[in-house]
Amino acid sequence: MVELCFEQGPIRPPSEAHSLLLRVTRNCPWNRCEFCHTYKEAKFSIRTAEEVKKDIDVVQEIISEIRALSWRYGFGGEIAAPLVNSILQDPKRDSDGFHSVGLWLYTGGRNIFLQDGDNLILKTSELVEMLEYLKRAFPSAERITTYARAKTVSRKKVEELQDLSRAGLSRIHIGLETGYDPLLQFVKRGVTAQEHIEAGRRVKESGISLSEYVILGLGGRGMWREHAAETARVLNQINPDFIRVRTLKVLKTMPLHQKIEKGEFIITSDDEMMEELRLLIDHLQGITSAFVSDHILNLLQEVEGKLPEEKEKMLNLIERYLSLPKKERDSYRFGRRVGVYQSVEDLSRPELRNRVERVLQQIESERPASLEEVLSELTESFI
Ligand code: SF4
């Protein structure tokens, strides 16, 4: 049997967990952001339209084979859980391609995410050609999305973005990270706040849905206030469809770690980050974005809502956490990181609370004064 393979890159946004991943470019053409380690040491390259189309053909072949298996095993063409399980365990079909297409179909086969870090760097006509081929192959696809750098988007005309929209591109995920210019320079983001505004507005004008990502904690102790206030200012001028927050976690493989060692950057605590989140949300004004907390590292994932209606609700949730006694906040931070608590509300569930307290006591007896170390190790495992 000829092995059916297609190329996939390393990452996708959390909201694309159930999307089919197709690689259009490899790695990142910028690759200098100090808080990012994803593509370090990896060279950027553009895949040709022919290569991408061949991958799309392979996905279609895999789908045909999976559907044939479904009929053969008595599932009547349906992509049922036992069928997907048998595909995952079948050594003849152990390619990543089979696994990801099987899981994609099982979860509805609706959305497609184009990898890697900045696909708008392609000539618009090339990306249109790929998108049109993709749309022809999967006419029922509900959403086709990609990452792009704001700098790159700010060089595209609105008409080009409209061409991409017509060809099927429905959402662009942009890492704003911060709207504070000195911080953008400090982390070598290679883009200004004004370029972010320009890029975001063009995407909106083209009719493509826009997600803007913000990294909580990126300002460190030195710049957190400016980070929050200026990021809100930029978002207020863009009014993206989604504002998605993530939490900074600095690994040794990230250049920002060297700044920490030299004392040039001081990481904020969880509680300080929640104050930053409060300031950010408080400064969001005149926009209608959905505020989303969809990253596993975020401490208060319940702080989500539609602006402006749910702004007060979100601020109250942060306030509720910050007004807890320190012991309770520590219990929550630990319980959240080990996956027991999903929200601060869970602190009032005795069965969960007892589980967390037992483990915490054990840690305190075995590794005194090491809660912060343990939390750091736990959060590292999520990256
Ligand atoms: S542009 Fe994105 S992928 Fe590239 S280095 Fe920066 S954060 Fe990483």
Coordinates of C-alpha atoms and ligand atoms in Angstrom, one line a residue:
M1 CA 0.0 0.0 0.0
V2 CA 1.4 3.4 -0.9
E3 CA 1.7 5.6 2.1
L4 CA -0.6 8.6 1.9
C5 CA 1.2 11.6 3.5
F6 CA 0.8 15.3 3.5
E7 CA 2.8 18.0 5.2
Q8 CA 1.7 19.6 8.5
G9 CA 3.5 22.2 10.7
P10 CA 3.9 22.3 14.4
I11 CA 1.3 24.7 15.8
R12 CA -2.3 26.1 15.4
P13 CA -4.4 28.4 17.5
P14 CA -6.4 26.8 20.3
S15 CA -9.6 27.6 18.4
E16 CA -8.4 25.5 15.5
A17 CA -8.1 22.3 17.6
H18 CA -10.7 20.5 15.4
S19 CA -9.5 22.0 12.1
L20 CA -7.7 20.2 9.3
L21 CA -4.1 21.5 9.2
L22 CA -2.6 22.1 5.8
R23 CA 0.9 23.6 5.4
V24 CA 1.2 26.5 3.0
T25 CA 4.5 27.9 4.1
R26 CA 7.2 26.4 6.4
N27 CA 8.1 28.2 9.7
C28 CA 8.3 32.0 10.1
P29 CA 9.8 34.6 7.8
W30 CA 10.5 36.9 10.7
N31 CA 11.5 34.5 13.5
R32 CA 12.9 37.1 15.8
C33 CA 10.3 37.6 18.5
E34 CA 12.0 37.1 21.8
F35 CA 9.0 35.3 23.5
C36 CA 8.7 32.7 20.7
H37 CA 10.6 29.5 20.3
T38 CA 8.4 27.7 17.8
Y39 CA 10.4 28.0 14.6
K40 CA 13.8 28.9 16.0
E41 CA 16.6 27.2 14.0
A42 CA 14.1 26.4 11.3
K43 CA 14.4 28.1 7.9
F44 CA 11.5 29.8 6.3
S45 CA 10.3 28.5 2.9
I46 CA 7.3 28.9 0.7
R47 CA 5.6 25.8 -0.6
T48 CA 4.5 26.0 -4.3
A49 CA 0.9 25.9 -5.3
E50 CA 1.6 22.5 -6.9
E51 CA 2.9 21.1 -3.6
V52 CA -0.1 22.4 -1.7
K53 CA -2.5 21.1 -4.3
K54 CA -0.9 17.7 -4.1
D55 CA -1.4 17.7 -0.4
I56 CA -5.1 18.6 -0.9
D57 CA -5.4 15.6 -3.3
V58 CA -3.8 13.3 -0.7
V59 CA -6.3 14.5 1.9
Q60 CA -9.1 13.7 -0.5
E61 CA -7.7 10.2 -1.1
I62 CA -7.4 9.6 2.6
I63 CA -11.0 10.7 3.1
S64 CA -12.1 8.2 0.3
E65 CA -10.2 5.4 2.0
I66 CA -11.7 6.2 5.5
R67 CA -15.2 6.3 4.0
A68 CA -14.6 3.0 2.3
L69 CA -13.4 1.5 5.6
S70 CA -16.6 2.8 7.2
W71 CA -18.8 0.9 4.8
R72 CA -16.6 -2.2 5.0
Y73 CA -16.8 -2.3 8.8
G74 CA -20.6 -1.7 8.8
F75 CA -20.7 2.0 9.8
G76 CA -22.6 2.9 6.6
G77 CA -20.1 5.7 5.7
E78 CA -20.4 7.4 9.1
I79 CA -17.1 8.4 10.8
A80 CA -17.9 6.7 14.1
A81 CA -15.6 6.6 17.2
P82 CA -14.8 2.9 16.9
L83 CA -13.8 3.4 13.3
V84 CA -11.5 6.3 14.2
N85 CA -10.0 4.2 17.0
S86 CA -9.3 1.3 14.7
I87 CA -7.6 3.7 12.2
L88 CA -5.5 5.1 15.0
Q89 CA -4.4 1.6 16.0
D90 CA -3.9 0.2 12.5
P91 CA -0.1 -0.1 11.8
K92 CA -0.9 0.1 8.0
R93 CA -2.4 3.5 8.5
D94 CA -0.2 5.0 11.2
S95 CA 0.8 8.1 9.2
D96 CA 0.0 11.5 10.8
G97 CA -2.1 12.2 7.8
F98 CA -4.5 9.3 8.4
H99 CA -4.7 10.2 12.1
S100 CA -5.4 13.8 11.6
V101 CA -7.9 13.4 8.8
G102 CA -9.7 10.7 10.8
L103 CA -10.0 12.9 13.8
W104 CA -10.9 15.9 11.6
L105 CA -13.8 14.0 10.0
Y106 CA -14.9 12.6 13.4
T107 CA -15.1 16.2 14.8
G108 CA -17.3 17.3 11.9
G109 CA -14.7 18.0 9.2
R110 CA -15.8 21.7 9.0
N111 CA -12.8 24.0 9.4
I112 CA -9.4 24.2 7.8
F113 CA -6.3 26.0 9.1
L114 CA -3.5 27.0 6.9
Q115 CA 0.0 26.7 8.5
D116 CA 2.6 28.2 9.3
G117 CA 3.4 31.6 10.8
D118 CA 2.7 34.1 8.0
N119 CA 1.0 32.9 4.9
L120 CA 0.0 36.4 3.7
I121 CA 3.7 36.7 2.7
L122 CA 2.7 34.8 -0.4
K123 CA 1.8 36.7 -3.5
T124 CA -2.0 37.3 -3.3
S125 CA -2.6 35.5 -6.7
E126 CA -0.7 32.4 -5.4
L127 CA -2.7 32.2 -2.2
V128 CA -5.9 32.8 -4.2
E129 CA -5.0 29.8 -6.4
M130 CA -4.5 27.6 -3.4
L131 CA -7.6 28.7 -1.7
E132 CA -9.8 28.2 -4.8
Y133 CA -8.4 24.7 -5.3
L134 CA -9.1 24.0 -1.6
K135 CA -12.6 25.4 -1.8
R136 CA -13.3 23.2 -4.9
A137 CA -12.0 20.1 -3.0
F138 CA -14.0 20.9 0.2
P139 CA -17.0 23.0 -0.9
S140 CA -18.7 22.5 2.4
A141 CA -15.8 23.9 4.5
E142 CA -17.3 26.4 6.8
R143 CA -14.1 28.2 7.8
I144 CA -10.7 28.5 6.2
T145 CA -8.2 30.5 8.4
T146 CA -4.5 31.4 8.7
Y147 CA -2.0 33.1 10.8
A148 CA -0.4 36.3 9.5
R149 CA 2.0 39.0 10.7
A150 CA 0.5 42.5 11.0
K151 CA 3.5 43.9 9.2
T152 CA 2.8 41.7 6.2
V153 CA -0.9 42.4 6.2
S154 CA -0.3 46.1 6.4
R155 CA 1.5 45.8 3.0
K156 CA -1.6 44.3 1.3
K157 CA -4.2 46.4 -0.3
V158 CA -7.8 46.0 0.9
E159 CA -8.7 44.8 -2.6
E160 CA -6.1 42.0 -2.3
L161 CA -7.6 41.0 1.1
Q162 CA -11.1 41.0 -0.6
D163 CA -9.7 38.7 -3.3
L164 CA -8.6 36.3 -0.6
S165 CA -12.0 36.6 1.1
R166 CA -13.8 35.7 -2.2
A167 CA -11.4 32.8 -2.7
G168 CA -12.5 31.4 0.7
L169 CA -10.2 32.8 3.4
S170 CA -12.6 33.5 6.2
R171 CA -10.4 34.4 9.2
I172 CA -7.0 35.8 9.9
H173 CA -5.3 35.2 13.3
I174 CA -2.9 38.1 14.1
G175 CA -0.5 38.1 17.1
L176 CA -0.8 41.7 18.4
E177 CA 0.8 40.6 21.6
T178 CA 1.1 44.3 22.8
G179 CA 0.2 47.7 21.5
Y180 CA 2.9 49.5 23.4
D181 CA 5.7 50.5 20.9
P182 CA 8.7 50.4 23.4
L183 CA 7.6 46.9 24.3
L184 CA 7.1 45.9 20.7
Q185 CA 10.8 46.9 20.2
F186 CA 12.0 45.3 23.4
V187 CA 10.6 41.9 22.3
K188 CA 11.8 42.4 18.7
R189 CA 8.3 42.1 17.2
G190 CA 9.3 44.0 14.0
V191 CA 6.1 46.0 13.8
T192 CA 4.7 49.2 15.2
A193 CA 1.4 49.8 17.0
Q194 CA 0.3 52.0 14.0
E195 CA 1.0 49.1 11.6
H196 CA -1.0 46.8 13.8
I197 CA -3.9 49.3 13.6
E198 CA -3.5 49.6 9.8
A199 CA -3.4 45.9 9.3
G200 CA -6.3 45.1 11.6
R201 CA -8.5 47.8 10.0
R202 CA -7.8 46.5 6.5
V203 CA -8.7 43.0 7.4
K204 CA -12.0 44.2 8.9
E205 CA -12.7 46.3 5.8
S206 CA -12.2 43.3 3.6
G207 CA -14.9 41.3 5.4
I208 CA -12.5 38.7 6.7
S209 CA -13.0 37.8 10.3
L210 CA -10.1 38.9 12.6
S211 CA -8.7 37.4 15.8
E212 CA -6.1 39.6 17.7
Y213 CA -4.0 37.8 20.3
V214 CA -2.6 39.5 23.4
I215 CA 0.0 38.1 25.7
L216 CA -0.7 38.8 29.4
G217 CA 2.6 39.3 31.3
L218 CA 4.6 40.5 28.3
G219 CA 5.3 43.9 29.9
G220 CA 6.8 42.2 32.9
R221 CA 7.1 44.3 36.1
G222 CA 8.6 47.3 34.2
M223 CA 5.9 47.9 31.6
W224 CA 2.7 46.1 32.6
R225 CA 0.6 49.3 32.9
E226 CA 1.7 50.7 29.6
H227 CA 1.3 47.3 28.0
A228 CA -2.3 47.0 29.1
A229 CA -3.4 50.5 28.4
E230 CA -1.7 50.8 25.0
T231 CA -2.9 47.3 23.9
A232 CA -6.4 48.4 24.7
R233 CA -5.9 51.6 22.8
V234 CA -4.8 49.7 19.7
L235 CA -7.7 47.2 20.0
N236 CA -10.2 50.1 20.4
Q237 CA -9.0 51.4 17.0
I238 CA -9.3 48.0 15.3
N239 CA -12.4 46.6 16.9
P240 CA -11.5 43.0 15.9
D241 CA -14.1 40.2 15.9
F242 CA -12.1 38.4 18.6
I243 CA -9.6 39.5 21.3
R244 CA -7.9 36.3 22.5
V245 CA -5.6 36.4 25.6
R246 CA -2.7 34.1 26.3
T247 CA -0.3 34.0 29.2
L248 CA 3.4 34.6 28.9
K249 CA 5.5 31.6 29.8
V250 CA 9.2 32.0 29.3
L251 CA 11.1 28.9 28.5
K252 CA 14.9 28.6 28.5
T253 CA 14.8 28.2 24.7
M254 CA 13.3 31.7 24.2
P255 CA 15.6 34.7 23.8
L256 CA 13.6 36.5 26.4
H257 CA 15.0 34.2 29.0
Q258 CA 18.4 35.8 28.5
K259 CA 16.9 39.2 29.4
I260 CA 15.6 37.6 32.6
E261 CA 19.0 36.3 33.5
K262 CA 20.6 39.7 32.8
G263 CA 17.9 41.4 35.0
E264 CA 16.4 43.3 32.1
F265 CA 13.0 41.6 32.4
I266 CA 11.2 40.7 35.6
I267 CA 8.3 38.3 35.2
T268 CA 5.0 39.3 36.8
S269 CA 3.2 37.0 39.3
D270 CA -0.2 35.5 38.5
D271 CA -1.9 38.1 40.7
E272 CA -0.1 41.0 39.0
M273 CA -1.1 39.5 35.7
M274 CA -4.8 39.6 36.8
E275 CA -4.4 43.2 37.7
E276 CA -3.0 43.7 34.2
L277 CA -6.0 41.9 32.7
R278 CA -8.3 44.1 34.7
L279 CA -6.6 47.2 33.4
L280 CA -6.7 45.9 29.8
I281 CA -10.5 45.1 30.0
D282 CA -11.2 48.3 31.8
H283 CA -9.6 50.3 29.0
L284 CA -11.5 48.5 26.2
Q285 CA -14.1 51.0 25.0
G286 CA -16.4 51.6 22.0
I287 CA -15.8 48.1 20.5
T288 CA -18.0 45.1 19.9
S289 CA -15.3 42.3 20.0
A290 CA -15.8 38.9 21.7
F291 CA -13.2 38.7 24.5
V292 CA -12.0 35.1 24.6
S293 CA -9.7 33.3 27.0
D294 CA -9.0 30.0 25.2
H295 CA -5.5 29.2 26.2
I296 CA -4.9 26.5 28.8
L297 CA -2.3 28.6 30.6
N298 CA -4.7 31.4 31.4
L299 CA -5.5 31.5 35.0
L300 CA -9.1 32.8 34.8
Q301 CA -10.5 31.2 31.7
E302 CA -14.0 32.2 32.8
V303 CA -13.1 35.9 32.0
E304 CA -14.8 35.9 28.6
G305 CA -17.6 37.8 27.1
K306 CA -19.1 40.0 24.5
L307 CA -18.1 43.6 24.6
P308 CA -19.5 46.0 25.7
E309 CA -22.4 44.1 27.4
E310 CA -20.3 41.7 29.5
K311 CA -17.4 44.0 30.4
E312 CA -18.7 44.5 34.0
K313 CA -19.2 40.8 34.4
M314 CA -15.6 40.1 33.4
L315 CA -14.2 42.8 35.7
N316 CA -16.3 41.4 38.5
L317 CA -14.8 37.9 38.0
I318 CA -11.3 39.3 38.2
E319 CA -12.2 41.3 41.3
R320 CA -13.6 38.2 42.9
Y321 CA -10.3 36.3 42.4
L322 CA -8.1 39.3 43.6
S323 CA -10.2 39.8 46.7
L324 CA -9.7 36.2 47.9
P325 CA -7.3 35.6 50.8
K326 CA -3.8 34.6 49.6
K327 CA -4.2 31.0 50.8
E328 CA -7.3 30.7 48.6
R329 CA -5.6 32.3 45.6
D330 CA -2.7 29.9 46.0
S331 CA -5.1 27.0 46.3
Y332 CA -6.9 28.1 43.1
R333 CA -3.7 28.7 41.2
F334 CA -2.4 25.2 42.0
G335 CA -5.8 23.5 41.4
R336 CA -6.2 25.3 38.1
R337 CA -2.7 24.2 36.9
V338 CA -3.3 20.6 37.8
G339 CA -6.6 20.6 36.0
V340 CA -8.9 20.3 39.0
Y341 CA -10.4 23.7 39.0
Q342 CA -12.0 25.2 35.9
S343 CA -13.0 28.5 37.5
V344 CA -12.9 30.3 40.8
E345 CA -16.4 29.0 41.4
D346 CA -14.9 25.5 41.9
L347 CA -13.3 26.7 45.2
S348 CA -16.7 26.2 46.7
R349 CA -16.9 22.6 45.8
P350 CA -15.7 20.6 48.8
E351 CA -14.8 17.5 46.9
L352 CA -12.5 19.4 44.5
R353 CA -11.2 21.6 47.3
N354 CA -10.2 18.6 49.4
R355 CA -8.3 17.0 46.5
V356 CA -6.3 20.1 45.9
E357 CA -5.6 20.7 49.6
R358 CA -4.3 17.2 50.1
V359 CA -1.8 17.4 47.2
L360 CA -0.8 20.9 48.3
Q361 CA -0.1 19.7 51.8
Q362 CA 2.0 16.9 50.5
I363 CA 4.0 19.2 48.3
E364 CA 4.6 21.6 51.2
S365 CA 5.8 18.7 53.4
E366 CA 8.1 17.3 50.7
R367 CA 9.4 20.6 49.1
P368 CA 8.8 23.4 51.6
A369 CA 8.4 26.9 50.1
S370 CA 8.4 25.6 46.6
L371 CA 4.8 26.3 45.4
E372 CA 6.1 28.8 42.8
E373 CA 8.7 26.2 41.5
V374 CA 6.0 23.6 41.2
L375 CA 3.6 25.9 39.4
S376 CA 6.4 26.9 37.1
E377 CA 7.1 23.3 36.2
L378 CA 3.4 22.6 35.7
T379 CA 2.9 25.5 33.3
E380 CA 6.1 24.6 31.4
S381 CA 4.5 21.2 30.5
F382 CA 1.6 23.1 28.7
I383 CA 3.9 24.8 26.2
Ligands
SF4_1 S1 6.1 36.3 14.0 FE1 5.0 34.8 15.2 S2 5.9 32.8 14.6 FE2 7.3 34.5 13.9 S3 8.8 34.7 15.6 FE3 7.1 36.2 16.0 S4 5.7 35.1 17.3 FE4 7.0 33.5 16.4

